């Protein structure tokens, strides 16, 4: 992973990739949702909501409610306690981070797997590229 970070940063290329993806944002969003649901369909959370392997946007809207961190805390705590089954994601959670802020006087646990970490890093790279344009 460190090797990837050390590679030369090309802000113009990052901006170009971002602009290409946002030209057809609706298509990209649908493809992204489908990919997320395919990769995480085995997760207990999605199974409990009755998604049953469906990957289309309407099924997602119909089955998956808007939730807050507190709604997921029991799932996250089970992961933090060492549960290895697919609870929130199909891929293993490898890291649990603490939020920088607090809710009710305590930081939140934030679960990460490799893909979530890569997505977060891409957000930082894109933000950095635009800020330093």
mmCIF file with all atom_site columns, C-alpha atoms in Angstrom:
data_model
loop_
_atom_site.group_PDB
_atom_site.id
_atom_site.type_symbol
_atom_site.label_atom_id
_atom_site.label_alt_id
_atom_site.label_comp_id
_atom_site.label_asym_id
_atom_site.label_entity_id
_atom_site.label_seq_id
_atom_site.pdbx_PDB_ins_code
_atom_site.Cartn_x
_atom_site.Cartn_y
_atom_site.Cartn_z
_atom_site.occupancy
_atom_site.B_iso_or_equiv
_atom_site.pdbx_formal_charge
_atom_site.auth_seq_id
_atom_site.auth_comp_id
_atom_site.auth_asym_id
_atom_site.auth_atom_id
_atom_site.pdbx_PDB_model_num
ATOM 1   C CA . UNK A 1 1   ? 0.000   0.000   0.000   1.00 0.00 ? 1   UNK A CA 1
ATOM 2   C CA . UNK A 1 2   ? 2.813   2.402   0.854   1.00 0.00 ? 2   UNK A CA 1
ATOM 3   C CA . UNK A 1 3   ? 4.277   1.847   -2.607  1.00 0.00 ? 3   UNK A CA 1
ATOM 4   C CA . UNK A 1 4   ? 1.034   3.124   -4.146  1.00 0.00 ? 4   UNK A CA 1
ATOM 5   C CA . UNK A 1 5   ? 1.212   6.270   -2.021  1.00 0.00 ? 5   UNK A CA 1
ATOM 6   C CA . UNK A 1 6   ? 4.822   6.948   -2.955  1.00 0.00 ? 6   UNK A CA 1
ATOM 7   C CA . UNK A 1 7   ? 4.103   6.851   -6.698  1.00 0.00 ? 7   UNK A CA 1
ATOM 8   C CA . UNK A 1 8   ? 4.173   10.272  -8.369  1.00 0.00 ? 8   UNK A CA 1
ATOM 9   C CA . UNK A 1 9   ? 0.901   12.094  -7.827  1.00 0.00 ? 9   UNK A CA 1
ATOM 10  C CA . UNK A 1 10  ? -0.617  13.411  -11.047 1.00 0.00 ? 10  UNK A CA 1
ATOM 11  C CA . UNK A 1 11  ? -3.321  15.856  -10.003 1.00 0.00 ? 11  UNK A CA 1
ATOM 12  C CA . UNK A 1 12  ? -4.339  16.623  -13.584 1.00 0.00 ? 12  UNK A CA 1
ATOM 13  C CA . UNK A 1 13  ? -4.914  12.916  -14.245 1.00 0.00 ? 13  UNK A CA 1
ATOM 14  C CA . UNK A 1 14  ? -7.005  12.599  -11.075 1.00 0.00 ? 14  UNK A CA 1
ATOM 15  C CA . UNK A 1 15  ? -9.133  15.587  -12.131 1.00 0.00 ? 15  UNK A CA 1
ATOM 16  C CA . UNK A 1 16  ? -9.514  14.166  -15.640 1.00 0.00 ? 16  UNK A CA 1
ATOM 17  C CA . UNK A 1 17  ? -10.696 10.810  -14.235 1.00 0.00 ? 17  UNK A CA 1
ATOM 18  C CA . UNK A 1 18  ? -13.145 12.567  -11.921 1.00 0.00 ? 18  UNK A CA 1
ATOM 19  C CA . UNK A 1 19  ? -14.571 14.690  -14.724 1.00 0.00 ? 19  UNK A CA 1
ATOM 20  C CA . UNK A 1 20  ? -14.943 11.627  -16.957 1.00 0.00 ? 20  UNK A CA 1
ATOM 21  C CA . UNK A 1 21  ? -16.854 9.762   -14.253 1.00 0.00 ? 21  UNK A CA 1
ATOM 22  C CA . UNK A 1 22  ? -19.159 12.711  -13.588 1.00 0.00 ? 22  UNK A CA 1
ATOM 23  C CA . UNK A 1 23  ? -20.113 13.258  -17.233 1.00 0.00 ? 23  UNK A CA 1
ATOM 24  C CA . UNK A 1 24  ? -22.694 10.504  -16.875 1.00 0.00 ? 24  UNK A CA 1
ATOM 25  C CA . UNK A 1 25  ? -23.180 10.504  -13.116 1.00 0.00 ? 25  UNK A CA 1
ATOM 26  C CA . UNK A 1 26  ? -26.516 8.675   -13.195 1.00 0.00 ? 26  UNK A CA 1
ATOM 27  C CA . UNK A 1 27  ? -25.025 5.714   -15.065 1.00 0.00 ? 27  UNK A CA 1
ATOM 28  C CA . UNK A 1 28  ? -21.965 5.644   -12.801 1.00 0.00 ? 28  UNK A CA 1
ATOM 29  C CA . UNK A 1 29  ? -24.148 5.769   -9.676  1.00 0.00 ? 29  UNK A CA 1
ATOM 30  C CA . UNK A 1 30  ? -26.311 2.873   -10.891 1.00 0.00 ? 30  UNK A CA 1
ATOM 31  C CA . UNK A 1 31  ? -23.252 0.796   -11.801 1.00 0.00 ? 31  UNK A CA 1
ATOM 32  C CA . UNK A 1 32  ? -21.644 1.585   -8.453  1.00 0.00 ? 32  UNK A CA 1
ATOM 33  C CA . UNK A 1 33  ? -24.773 0.633   -6.500  1.00 0.00 ? 33  UNK A CA 1
ATOM 34  C CA . UNK A 1 34  ? -25.072 -2.622  -8.469  1.00 0.00 ? 34  UNK A CA 1
ATOM 35  C CA . UNK A 1 35  ? -21.429 -3.467  -7.746  1.00 0.00 ? 35  UNK A CA 1
ATOM 36  C CA . UNK A 1 36  ? -21.814 -2.664  -4.043  1.00 0.00 ? 36  UNK A CA 1
ATOM 37  C CA . UNK A 1 37  ? -24.940 -4.818  -3.764  1.00 0.00 ? 37  UNK A CA 1
ATOM 38  C CA . UNK A 1 38  ? -23.364 -7.706  -5.693  1.00 0.00 ? 38  UNK A CA 1
ATOM 39  C CA . UNK A 1 39  ? -20.269 -7.680  -3.483  1.00 0.00 ? 39  UNK A CA 1
ATOM 40  C CA . UNK A 1 40  ? -22.218 -7.309  -0.239  1.00 0.00 ? 40  UNK A CA 1
ATOM 41  C CA . UNK A 1 41  ? -25.362 -9.318  -0.948  1.00 0.00 ? 41  UNK A CA 1
ATOM 42  C CA . UNK A 1 42  ? -24.275 -12.014 1.497   1.00 0.00 ? 42  UNK A CA 1
ATOM 43  C CA . UNK A 1 43  ? -24.010 -9.519  4.364   1.00 0.00 ? 43  UNK A CA 1
ATOM 44  C CA . UNK A 1 44  ? -26.356 -10.185 7.252   1.00 0.00 ? 44  UNK A CA 1
ATOM 45  C CA . UNK A 1 45  ? -27.537 -6.555  7.284   1.00 0.00 ? 45  UNK A CA 1
ATOM 46  C CA . UNK A 1 46  ? -28.787 -6.649  3.675   1.00 0.00 ? 46  UNK A CA 1
ATOM 47  C CA . UNK A 1 47  ? -30.230 -10.140 4.121   1.00 0.00 ? 47  UNK A CA 1
ATOM 48  C CA . UNK A 1 48  ? -32.215 -8.950  7.157   1.00 0.00 ? 48  UNK A CA 1
ATOM 49  C CA . UNK A 1 49  ? -33.666 -6.095  5.090   1.00 0.00 ? 49  UNK A CA 1
ATOM 50  C CA . UNK A 1 50  ? -35.004 -8.560  2.511   1.00 0.00 ? 50  UNK A CA 1
ATOM 51  C CA . UNK A 1 51  ? -32.915 -7.459  -0.459  1.00 0.00 ? 51  UNK A CA 1
ATOM 52  C CA . UNK A 1 52  ? -32.409 -11.150 -1.337  1.00 0.00 ? 52  UNK A CA 1
ATOM 53  C CA . UNK A 1 53  ? -29.641 -10.601 -3.867  1.00 0.00 ? 53  UNK A CA 1
ATOM 54  C CA . UNK A 1 54  ? -31.433 -7.915  -5.885  1.00 0.00 ? 54  UNK A CA 1
ATOM 55  C CA . UNK A 1 55  ? -29.077 -5.255  -7.235  1.00 0.00 ? 55  UNK A CA 1
ATOM 56  C CA . UNK A 1 56  ? -31.377 -2.739  -8.905  1.00 0.00 ? 56  UNK A CA 1
ATOM 57  C CA . UNK A 1 57  ? -31.888 0.818   -7.588  1.00 0.00 ? 57  UNK A CA 1
ATOM 58  C CA . UNK A 1 58  ? -35.628 0.434   -7.002  1.00 0.00 ? 58  UNK A CA 1
ATOM 59  C CA . UNK A 1 59  ? -35.220 -2.661  -4.824  1.00 0.00 ? 59  UNK A CA 1
ATOM 60  C CA . UNK A 1 60  ? -32.532 -0.826  -2.870  1.00 0.00 ? 60  UNK A CA 1
ATOM 61  C CA . UNK A 1 61  ? -34.881 2.141   -2.329  1.00 0.00 ? 61  UNK A CA 1
ATOM 62  C CA . UNK A 1 62  ? -37.731 -0.179  -1.350  1.00 0.00 ? 62  UNK A CA 1
ATOM 63  C CA . UNK A 1 63  ? -35.745 -2.327  1.099   1.00 0.00 ? 63  UNK A CA 1
ATOM 64  C CA . UNK A 1 64  ? -32.930 -0.248  2.553   1.00 0.00 ? 64  UNK A CA 1
ATOM 65  C CA . UNK A 1 65  ? -33.979 2.617   4.835   1.00 0.00 ? 65  UNK A CA 1
ATOM 66  C CA . UNK A 1 66  ? -31.993 5.722   5.595   1.00 0.00 ? 66  UNK A CA 1
ATOM 67  C CA . UNK A 1 67  ? -30.112 4.963   8.810   1.00 0.00 ? 67  UNK A CA 1
ATOM 68  C CA . UNK A 1 68  ? -27.854 6.695   11.275  1.00 0.00 ? 68  UNK A CA 1
ATOM 69  C CA . UNK A 1 69  ? -24.658 5.361   12.795  1.00 0.00 ? 69  UNK A CA 1
ATOM 70  C CA . UNK A 1 70  ? -26.561 4.497   15.963  1.00 0.00 ? 70  UNK A CA 1
ATOM 71  C CA . UNK A 1 71  ? -28.802 2.167   13.918  1.00 0.00 ? 71  UNK A CA 1
ATOM 72  C CA . UNK A 1 72  ? -25.708 0.163   12.937  1.00 0.00 ? 72  UNK A CA 1
ATOM 73  C CA . UNK A 1 73  ? -23.912 0.206   16.284  1.00 0.00 ? 73  UNK A CA 1
ATOM 74  C CA . UNK A 1 74  ? -24.931 -3.310  17.316  1.00 0.00 ? 74  UNK A CA 1
ATOM 75  C CA . UNK A 1 75  ? -23.598 -4.692  14.022  1.00 0.00 ? 75  UNK A CA 1
ATOM 76  C CA . UNK A 1 76  ? -20.380 -2.679  14.308  1.00 0.00 ? 76  UNK A CA 1
ATOM 77  C CA . UNK A 1 77  ? -19.883 -3.769  17.910  1.00 0.00 ? 77  UNK A CA 1
ATOM 78  C CA . UNK A 1 78  ? -20.166 -7.427  16.909  1.00 0.00 ? 78  UNK A CA 1
ATOM 79  C CA . UNK A 1 79  ? -17.448 -6.840  14.300  1.00 0.00 ? 79  UNK A CA 1
ATOM 80  C CA . UNK A 1 80  ? -15.287 -5.040  16.874  1.00 0.00 ? 80  UNK A CA 1
ATOM 81  C CA . UNK A 1 81  ? -15.797 -7.978  19.234  1.00 0.00 ? 81  UNK A CA 1
ATOM 82  C CA . UNK A 1 82  ? -14.286 -10.297 16.624  1.00 0.00 ? 82  UNK A CA 1
ATOM 83  C CA . UNK A 1 83  ? -17.202 -11.718 14.637  1.00 0.00 ? 83  UNK A CA 1
ATOM 84  C CA . UNK A 1 84  ? -15.852 -12.839 11.276  1.00 0.00 ? 84  UNK A CA 1
ATOM 85  C CA . UNK A 1 85  ? -19.064 -13.595 9.371   1.00 0.00 ? 85  UNK A CA 1
ATOM 86  C CA . UNK A 1 86  ? -20.251 -11.108 6.723   1.00 0.00 ? 86  UNK A CA 1
ATOM 87  C CA . UNK A 1 87  ? -22.245 -8.754  8.924   1.00 0.00 ? 87  UNK A CA 1
ATOM 88  C CA . UNK A 1 88  ? -22.205 -5.366  7.164   1.00 0.00 ? 88  UNK A CA 1
ATOM 89  C CA . UNK A 1 89  ? -20.038 -6.170  4.154   1.00 0.00 ? 89  UNK A CA 1
ATOM 90  C CA . UNK A 1 90  ? -19.332 -9.244  2.078   1.00 0.00 ? 90  UNK A CA 1
ATOM 91  C CA . UNK A 1 91  ? -15.595 -8.729  2.448   1.00 0.00 ? 91  UNK A CA 1
ATOM 92  C CA . UNK A 1 92  ? -13.840 -8.931  5.811   1.00 0.00 ? 92  UNK A CA 1
ATOM 93  C CA . UNK A 1 93  ? -13.535 -5.812  7.943   1.00 0.00 ? 93  UNK A CA 1
ATOM 94  C CA . UNK A 1 94  ? -9.807  -5.423  8.533   1.00 0.00 ? 94  UNK A CA 1
ATOM 95  C CA . UNK A 1 95  ? -9.699  -2.164  10.456  1.00 0.00 ? 95  UNK A CA 1
ATOM 96  C CA . UNK A 1 96  ? -11.914 -0.291  12.850  1.00 0.00 ? 96  UNK A CA 1
ATOM 97  C CA . UNK A 1 97  ? -11.137 3.388   13.222  1.00 0.00 ? 97  UNK A CA 1
ATOM 98  C CA . UNK A 1 98  ? -12.421 5.913   15.714  1.00 0.00 ? 98  UNK A CA 1
ATOM 99  C CA . UNK A 1 99  ? -14.202 9.023   14.469  1.00 0.00 ? 99  UNK A CA 1
ATOM 100 C CA . UNK A 1 100 ? -12.561 12.342  15.210  1.00 0.00 ? 100 UNK A CA 1
ATOM 101 C CA . UNK A 1 101 ? -15.716 13.728  16.807  1.00 0.00 ? 101 UNK A CA 1
ATOM 102 C CA . UNK A 1 102 ? -17.905 12.431  19.554  1.00 0.00 ? 102 UNK A CA 1
ATOM 103 C CA . UNK A 1 103 ? -21.535 11.522  19.884  1.00 0.00 ? 103 UNK A CA 1
ATOM 104 C CA . UNK A 1 104 ? -22.946 11.409  23.382  1.00 0.00 ? 104 UNK A CA 1
ATOM 105 C CA . UNK A 1 105 ? -19.422 11.920  24.705  1.00 0.00 ? 105 UNK A CA 1
ATOM 106 C CA . UNK A 1 106 ? -17.725 9.063   22.872  1.00 0.00 ? 106 UNK A CA 1
ATOM 107 C CA . UNK A 1 107 ? -16.171 8.595   19.414  1.00 0.00 ? 107 UNK A CA 1
ATOM 108 C CA . UNK A 1 108 ? -17.871 6.316   16.897  1.00 0.00 ? 108 UNK A CA 1
ATOM 109 C CA . UNK A 1 109 ? -16.368 3.088   15.606  1.00 0.00 ? 109 UNK A CA 1
ATOM 110 C CA . UNK A 1 110 ? -15.909 3.191   11.813  1.00 0.00 ? 110 UNK A CA 1
ATOM 111 C CA . UNK A 1 111 ? -15.358 -0.197  10.117  1.00 0.00 ? 111 UNK A CA 1
ATOM 112 C CA . UNK A 1 112 ? -13.096 -0.420  7.028   1.00 0.00 ? 112 UNK A CA 1
ATOM 113 C CA . UNK A 1 113 ? -12.271 -3.164  4.568   1.00 0.00 ? 113 UNK A CA 1
ATOM 114 C CA . UNK A 1 114 ? -9.751  -2.860  1.729   1.00 0.00 ? 114 UNK A CA 1
ATOM 115 C CA . UNK A 1 115 ? -12.297 -1.453  -0.723  1.00 0.00 ? 115 UNK A CA 1
ATOM 116 C CA . UNK A 1 116 ? -13.632 1.142   1.710   1.00 0.00 ? 116 UNK A CA 1
ATOM 117 C CA . UNK A 1 117 ? -10.072 2.222   2.454   1.00 0.00 ? 117 UNK A CA 1
ATOM 118 C CA . UNK A 1 118 ? -9.298  2.582   -1.265  1.00 0.00 ? 118 UNK A CA 1
ATOM 119 C CA . UNK A 1 119 ? -12.501 4.590   -1.829  1.00 0.00 ? 119 UNK A CA 1
ATOM 120 C CA . UNK A 1 120 ? -11.615 6.897   1.062   1.00 0.00 ? 120 UNK A CA 1
ATOM 121 C CA . UNK A 1 121 ? -8.120  7.395   -0.338  1.00 0.00 ? 121 UNK A CA 1
ATOM 122 C CA . UNK A 1 122 ? -9.579  8.226   -3.776  1.00 0.00 ? 122 UNK A CA 1
ATOM 123 C CA . UNK A 1 123 ? -11.746 10.916  -2.173  1.00 0.00 ? 123 UNK A CA 1
ATOM 124 C CA . UNK A 1 124 ? -8.661  12.417  -0.512  1.00 0.00 ? 124 UNK A CA 1
ATOM 125 C CA . UNK A 1 125 ? -6.665  12.287  -3.787  1.00 0.00 ? 125 UNK A CA 1
ATOM 126 C CA . UNK A 1 126 ? -9.490  13.972  -5.699  1.00 0.00 ? 126 UNK A CA 1
ATOM 127 C CA . UNK A 1 127 ? -9.927  16.652  -3.052  1.00 0.00 ? 127 UNK A CA 1
ATOM 128 C CA . UNK A 1 128 ? -6.161  17.273  -2.956  1.00 0.00 ? 128 UNK A CA 1
ATOM 129 C CA . UNK A 1 129 ? -5.989  17.530  -6.755  1.00 0.00 ? 129 UNK A CA 1
ATOM 130 C CA . UNK A 1 130 ? -8.738  20.163  -6.928  1.00 0.00 ? 130 UNK A CA 1
ATOM 131 C CA . UNK A 1 131 ? -7.375  22.158  -3.994  1.00 0.00 ? 131 UNK A CA 1
ATOM 132 C CA . UNK A 1 132 ? -3.932  22.297  -5.575  1.00 0.00 ? 132 UNK A CA 1
ATOM 133 C CA . UNK A 1 133 ? -5.024  22.941  -9.149  1.00 0.00 ? 133 UNK A CA 1
#
